[in-house]
Amino acid sequence: MKTLIVIDMQVDFITGALGTAEAVSIVPAVQKKVQDHLAAGGTVIYTRDTHTSDYLSTQEGRNLPVVHCVKGTPGWEIADGVYAEGCKVVDKPSFGSTELPRVLAEIPELESIELVGLCTDICVISNAMILKAAFPEVPITVDSSCCAGVTPESHENALRAMAVCQIKIA
């Protein structure tokens, strides 16, 4: 089964507290990627960055003191038109999800994994590396046209780092 992982396509990362023009620009491509993937019979799984009201007292909050993706707030929601009804959502309290490999392990005959979303240089790379460690023989691809980083430079740096680790960059 071909599986698409949509990383953190949430309001706060697109138009909210940590939004960027680059994030806004990839939304249509991500929407199309999801639709095409489902039409071809693939599985789509979403991750959702999930924090609590005490975010600023956490290690991440002390290093990135911008409140974002607090569970239950509008900024925490997956952006309109990106979520496909009925698909699994994995909430994650940190950059990478340790639950995601368990979810993928339940997919019969996992053929390939493709990642898209935000932010290339933080959550996409973190999850790609976790999945590469968990599934070393499953081809993993990151579609660079459906990802955006904190900056264009850090996006490119993350893509290069993933490529060195045998993650295909499309």
PDB file of C-alpha atoms in Angstrom:
ATOM      1  CA  MET A   1       0.000   0.000   0.000  1.00  0.00           C
ATOM      2  CA  LYS A   2       1.303   3.431  -0.948  1.00  0.00           C
ATOM      3  CA  THR A   3       0.985   5.827   1.975  1.00  0.00           C
ATOM      4  CA  LEU A   4       1.022   9.614   1.987  1.00  0.00           C
ATOM      5  CA  ILE A   5       1.851  11.391   5.245  1.00  0.00           C
ATOM      6  CA  VAL A   6       0.645  15.005   5.430  1.00  0.00           C
ATOM      7  CA  ILE A   7       2.698  16.760   8.089  1.00  0.00           C
ATOM      8  CA  ASP A   8       1.197  19.609  10.136  1.00  0.00           C
ATOM      9  CA  MET A   9      -0.823  21.400   7.452  1.00  0.00           C
ATOM     10  CA  GLN A  10      -2.422  23.452  10.210  1.00  0.00           C
ATOM     11  CA  VAL A  11      -3.779  26.982  10.260  1.00  0.00           C
ATOM     12  CA  ASP A  12      -1.064  28.276  12.624  1.00  0.00           C
ATOM     13  CA  PHE A  13       1.677  27.103  10.237  1.00  0.00           C
ATOM     14  CA  ILE A  14      -0.033  28.466   7.129  1.00  0.00           C
ATOM     15  CA  THR A  15      -1.759  31.760   7.972  1.00  0.00           C
ATOM     16  CA  GLY A  16      -1.537  31.872  11.760  1.00  0.00           C
ATOM     17  CA  ALA A  17       1.127  32.511  14.381  1.00  0.00           C
ATOM     18  CA  LEU A  18       3.952  30.858  12.394  1.00  0.00           C
ATOM     19  CA  GLY A  19       2.532  31.250   8.890  1.00  0.00           C
ATOM     20  CA  THR A  20       4.649  32.124   5.862  1.00  0.00           C
ATOM     21  CA  ALA A  21       4.014  33.004   2.241  1.00  0.00           C
ATOM     22  CA  GLU A  22       5.792  29.779   1.267  1.00  0.00           C
ATOM     23  CA  ALA A  23       3.382  27.732   3.403  1.00  0.00           C
ATOM     24  CA  VAL A  24       0.373  29.448   1.842  1.00  0.00           C
ATOM     25  CA  SER A  25       1.772  28.778  -1.633  1.00  0.00           C
ATOM     26  CA  ILE A  26       1.934  24.966  -1.222  1.00  0.00           C
ATOM     27  CA  VAL A  27      -1.681  24.481  -0.062  1.00  0.00           C
ATOM     28  CA  PRO A  28      -3.150  23.886  -3.557  1.00  0.00           C
ATOM     29  CA  ALA A  29      -0.398  21.384  -4.423  1.00  0.00           C
ATOM     30  CA  VAL A  30      -0.942  19.496  -1.158  1.00  0.00           C
ATOM     31  CA  GLN A  31      -4.705  19.414  -1.759  1.00  0.00           C
ATOM     32  CA  LYS A  32      -4.137  17.966  -5.244  1.00  0.00           C
ATOM     33  CA  LYS A  33      -1.574  15.456  -3.953  1.00  0.00           C
ATOM     34  CA  VAL A  34      -4.067  14.178  -1.347  1.00  0.00           C
ATOM     35  CA  GLN A  35      -6.900  13.909  -3.898  1.00  0.00           C
ATOM     36  CA  ASP A  36      -4.694  12.119  -6.447  1.00  0.00           C
ATOM     37  CA  HIS A  37      -3.298   9.751  -3.838  1.00  0.00           C
ATOM     38  CA  LEU A  38      -6.743   8.745  -2.591  1.00  0.00           C
ATOM     39  CA  ALA A  39      -8.068   8.389  -6.157  1.00  0.00           C
ATOM     40  CA  ALA A  40      -5.215   5.949  -6.856  1.00  0.00           C
ATOM     41  CA  GLY A  41      -6.248   3.830  -3.854  1.00  0.00           C
ATOM     42  CA  GLY A  42      -3.531   4.934  -1.445  1.00  0.00           C
ATOM     43  CA  THR A  43      -3.724   5.649   2.258  1.00  0.00           C
ATOM     44  CA  VAL A  44      -3.414   9.195   3.658  1.00  0.00           C
ATOM     45  CA  ILE A  45      -2.412   9.908   7.252  1.00  0.00           C
ATOM     46  CA  TYR A  46      -2.172  13.384   8.768  1.00  0.00           C
ATOM     47  CA  THR A  47      -0.071  14.606  11.661  1.00  0.00           C
ATOM     48  CA  ARG A  48      -1.154  17.502  13.817  1.00  0.00           C
ATOM     49  CA  ASP A  49       1.261  19.470  15.993  1.00  0.00           C
ATOM     50  CA  THR A  50      -0.515  19.515  19.343  1.00  0.00           C
ATOM     51  CA  HIS A  51       0.374  21.690  22.314  1.00  0.00           C
ATOM     52  CA  THR A  52      -1.352  22.598  25.567  1.00  0.00           C
ATOM     53  CA  SER A  53      -1.941  25.950  27.238  1.00  0.00           C
ATOM     54  CA  ASP A  54       1.352  25.594  29.165  1.00  0.00           C
ATOM     55  CA  TYR A  55       3.348  25.552  25.890  1.00  0.00           C
ATOM     56  CA  LEU A  56       5.617  28.447  26.889  1.00  0.00           C
ATOM     57  CA  SER A  57       6.844  26.496  29.933  1.00  0.00           C
ATOM     58  CA  THR A  58       7.932  23.512  27.817  1.00  0.00           C
ATOM     59  CA  GLN A  59      11.427  23.084  26.388  1.00  0.00           C
ATOM     60  CA  GLU A  60      10.112  23.778  22.885  1.00  0.00           C
ATOM     61  CA  GLY A  61       8.202  26.830  24.118  1.00  0.00           C
ATOM     62  CA  ARG A  62      11.254  28.261  25.824  1.00  0.00           C
ATOM     63  CA  ASN A  63      13.247  27.867  22.588  1.00  0.00           C
ATOM     64  CA  LEU A  64      10.407  28.955  20.266  1.00  0.00           C
ATOM     65  CA  PRO A  65       8.326  31.363  22.368  1.00  0.00           C
ATOM     66  CA  VAL A  66       5.418  31.656  19.918  1.00  0.00           C
ATOM     67  CA  VAL A  67       2.219  30.021  21.141  1.00  0.00           C
ATOM     68  CA  HIS A  68       0.850  27.856  18.336  1.00  0.00           C
ATOM     69  CA  CYS A  69      -1.231  24.763  17.638  1.00  0.00           C
ATOM     70  CA  VAL A  70      -2.849  24.670  21.076  1.00  0.00           C
ATOM     71  CA  LYS A  71      -5.333  21.807  21.086  1.00  0.00           C
ATOM     72  CA  GLY A  72      -8.871  22.946  20.419  1.00  0.00           C
ATOM     73  CA  THR A  73      -7.955  26.369  19.002  1.00  0.00           C
ATOM     74  CA  PRO A  74      -8.599  27.412  15.388  1.00  0.00           C
ATOM     75  CA  GLY A  75      -4.829  27.454  14.739  1.00  0.00           C
ATOM     76  CA  TRP A  76      -4.582  23.763  15.708  1.00  0.00           C
ATOM     77  CA  GLU A  77      -7.021  22.695  13.004  1.00  0.00           C
ATOM     78  CA  ILE A  78      -5.883  21.250   9.693  1.00  0.00           C
ATOM     79  CA  ALA A  79      -6.419  23.928   7.040  1.00  0.00           C
ATOM     80  CA  ASP A  80      -9.730  23.971   5.167  1.00  0.00           C
ATOM     81  CA  GLY A  81      -9.674  21.812   2.080  1.00  0.00           C
ATOM     82  CA  VAL A  82      -6.541  19.903   3.064  1.00  0.00           C
ATOM     83  CA  TYR A  83      -8.101  17.207   5.262  1.00  0.00           C
ATOM     84  CA  ALA A  84      -9.813  14.328   3.443  1.00  0.00           C
ATOM     85  CA  GLU A  85     -12.751  12.987   5.423  1.00  0.00           C
ATOM     86  CA  GLY A  86     -12.183   9.634   7.091  1.00  0.00           C
ATOM     87  CA  CYS A  87      -8.386   9.737   7.060  1.00  0.00           C
ATOM     88  CA  LYS A  88      -6.402   9.027  10.233  1.00  0.00           C
ATOM     89  CA  VAL A  89      -4.948  11.960  12.202  1.00  0.00           C
ATOM     90  CA  VAL A  90      -2.010  11.482  14.570  1.00  0.00           C
ATOM     91  CA  ASP A  91      -1.584  14.214  17.187  1.00  0.00           C
ATOM     92  CA  LYS A  92       2.034  14.757  18.174  1.00  0.00           C
ATOM     93  CA  PRO A  93       3.394  16.813  21.067  1.00  0.00           C
ATOM     94  CA  SER A  94       6.794  17.305  19.463  1.00  0.00           C
ATOM     95  CA  PHE A  95       8.501  17.650  16.092  1.00  0.00           C
ATOM     96  CA  GLY A  96       8.527  13.942  15.313  1.00  0.00           C
ATOM     97  CA  SER A  97       5.884  11.351  16.107  1.00  0.00           C
ATOM     98  CA  THR A  98       6.846   8.098  17.803  1.00  0.00           C
ATOM     99  CA  GLU A  99       3.254   6.914  17.218  1.00  0.00           C
ATOM    100  CA  LEU A 100       3.485   7.299  13.438  1.00  0.00           C
ATOM    101  CA  PRO A 101       5.616   4.152  12.887  1.00  0.00           C
ATOM    102  CA  ARG A 102       3.115   2.113  14.927  1.00  0.00           C
ATOM    103  CA  VAL A 103       0.265   3.397  12.767  1.00  0.00           C
ATOM    104  CA  LEU A 104       2.157   2.570   9.566  1.00  0.00           C
ATOM    105  CA  ALA A 105       3.104  -0.877  10.865  1.00  0.00           C
ATOM    106  CA  GLU A 106      -0.620  -1.742  10.798  1.00  0.00           C
ATOM    107  CA  ILE A 107      -0.854  -1.059   7.054  1.00  0.00           C
ATOM    108  CA  PRO A 108      -0.799  -4.338   5.123  1.00  0.00           C
ATOM    109  CA  GLU A 109       2.004  -4.573   2.574  1.00  0.00           C
ATOM    110  CA  LEU A 110       3.398  -1.082   3.115  1.00  0.00           C
ATOM    111  CA  GLU A 111       4.899  -0.387  -0.303  1.00  0.00           C
ATOM    112  CA  SER A 112       6.113   3.211  -0.026  1.00  0.00           C
ATOM    113  CA  ILE A 113       5.882   6.325   2.119  1.00  0.00           C
ATOM    114  CA  GLU A 114       5.677   9.869   0.799  1.00  0.00           C
ATOM    115  CA  LEU A 115       5.780  12.955   3.010  1.00  0.00           C
ATOM    116  CA  VAL A 116       4.502  16.463   2.332  1.00  0.00           C
ATOM    117  CA  GLY A 117       3.773  19.424   4.574  1.00  0.00           C
ATOM    118  CA  LEU A 118       5.252  21.796   7.099  1.00  0.00           C
ATOM    119  CA  CYS A 119       7.881  22.637   8.129  1.00  0.00           C
ATOM    120  CA  THR A 120      10.469  20.882   5.965  1.00  0.00           C
ATOM    121  CA  ASP A 121      13.312  21.813   8.285  1.00  0.00           C
ATOM    122  CA  ILE A 122      11.651  20.796  11.556  1.00  0.00           C
ATOM    123  CA  CYS A 123       8.701  18.388  11.475  1.00  0.00           C
ATOM    124  CA  VAL A 124       9.012  16.934   7.971  1.00  0.00           C
ATOM    125  CA  ILE A 125      12.676  16.016   8.442  1.00  0.00           C
ATOM    126  CA  SER A 126      12.042  14.716  11.983  1.00  0.00           C
ATOM    127  CA  ASN A 127       9.271  12.389  10.834  1.00  0.00           C
ATOM    128  CA  ALA A 128      11.140  11.320   7.702  1.00  0.00           C
ATOM    129  CA  MET A 129      14.125  10.268   9.811  1.00  0.00           C
ATOM    130  CA  ILE A 130      11.959   8.413  12.347  1.00  0.00           C
ATOM    131  CA  LEU A 131      10.224   6.562   9.513  1.00  0.00           C
ATOM    132  CA  LYS A 132      13.522   5.772   7.768  1.00  0.00           C
ATOM    133  CA  ALA A 133      14.785   4.198  11.002  1.00  0.00           C
ATOM    134  CA  ALA A 134      11.558   2.252  11.516  1.00  0.00           C
ATOM    135  CA  PHE A 135      11.210   1.086   7.898  1.00  0.00           C
ATOM    136  CA  PRO A 136      14.738   0.964   6.411  1.00  0.00           C
ATOM    137  CA  GLU A 137      13.658  -1.106   3.385  1.00  0.00           C
ATOM    138  CA  VAL A 138      10.536   0.895   2.497  1.00  0.00           C
ATOM    139  CA  PRO A 139      11.185   3.649  -0.061  1.00  0.00           C
ATOM    140  CA  ILE A 140      10.570   7.067   1.470  1.00  0.00           C
ATOM    141  CA  THR A 141      10.064  10.174  -0.660  1.00  0.00           C
ATOM    142  CA  VAL A 142       9.586  13.831   0.216  1.00  0.00           C
ATOM    143  CA  ASP A 143       7.833  15.943  -2.423  1.00  0.00           C
ATOM    144  CA  SER A 144       9.719  19.231  -2.174  1.00  0.00           C
ATOM    145  CA  SER A 145       7.021  21.083  -4.138  1.00  0.00           C
ATOM    146  CA  CYS A 146       4.513  20.215  -1.395  1.00  0.00           C
ATOM    147  CA  CYS A 147       6.728  21.317   1.504  1.00  0.00           C
ATOM    148  CA  ALA A 148       7.878  24.636   2.929  1.00  0.00           C
ATOM    149  CA  GLY A 149      10.400  25.444   5.623  1.00  0.00           C
ATOM    150  CA  VAL A 150      10.780  28.225   8.117  1.00  0.00           C
ATOM    151  CA  THR A 151      12.890  29.936   5.433  1.00  0.00           C
ATOM    152  CA  PRO A 152      13.633  28.933   1.844  1.00  0.00           C
ATOM    153  CA  GLU A 153      17.269  28.337   2.859  1.00  0.00           C
ATOM    154  CA  SER A 154      16.413  26.038   5.755  1.00  0.00           C
ATOM    155  CA  HIS A 155      13.955  24.180   3.482  1.00  0.00           C
ATOM    156  CA  GLU A 156      16.791  23.484   1.011  1.00  0.00           C
ATOM    157  CA  ASN A 157      19.188  22.468   3.814  1.00  0.00           C
ATOM    158  CA  ALA A 158      16.647  19.949   5.144  1.00  0.00           C
ATOM    159  CA  LEU A 159      16.079  18.488   1.684  1.00  0.00           C
ATOM    160  CA  ARG A 160      19.839  18.000   1.253  1.00  0.00           C
ATOM    161  CA  ALA A 161      20.132  16.353   4.684  1.00  0.00           C
ATOM    162  CA  MET A 162      17.298  13.933   3.929  1.00  0.00           C
ATOM    163  CA  ALA A 163      18.786  13.061   0.531  1.00  0.00           C
ATOM    164  CA  VAL A 164      22.078  12.094   2.201  1.00  0.00           C
ATOM    165  CA  CYS A 165      20.068   9.707   4.390  1.00  0.00           C
ATOM    166  CA  GLN A 166      18.636   7.944   1.330  1.00  0.00           C
ATOM    167  CA  ILE A 167      15.277   9.661   1.415  1.00  0.00           C
ATOM    168  CA  LYS A 168      14.297  10.442  -2.160  1.00  0.00           C
ATOM    169  CA  ILE A 169      13.555  14.089  -2.879  1.00  0.00           C
ATOM    170  CA  ALA A 170      11.029  14.631  -5.665  1.00  0.00           C
TER     171      ALA A 170
END
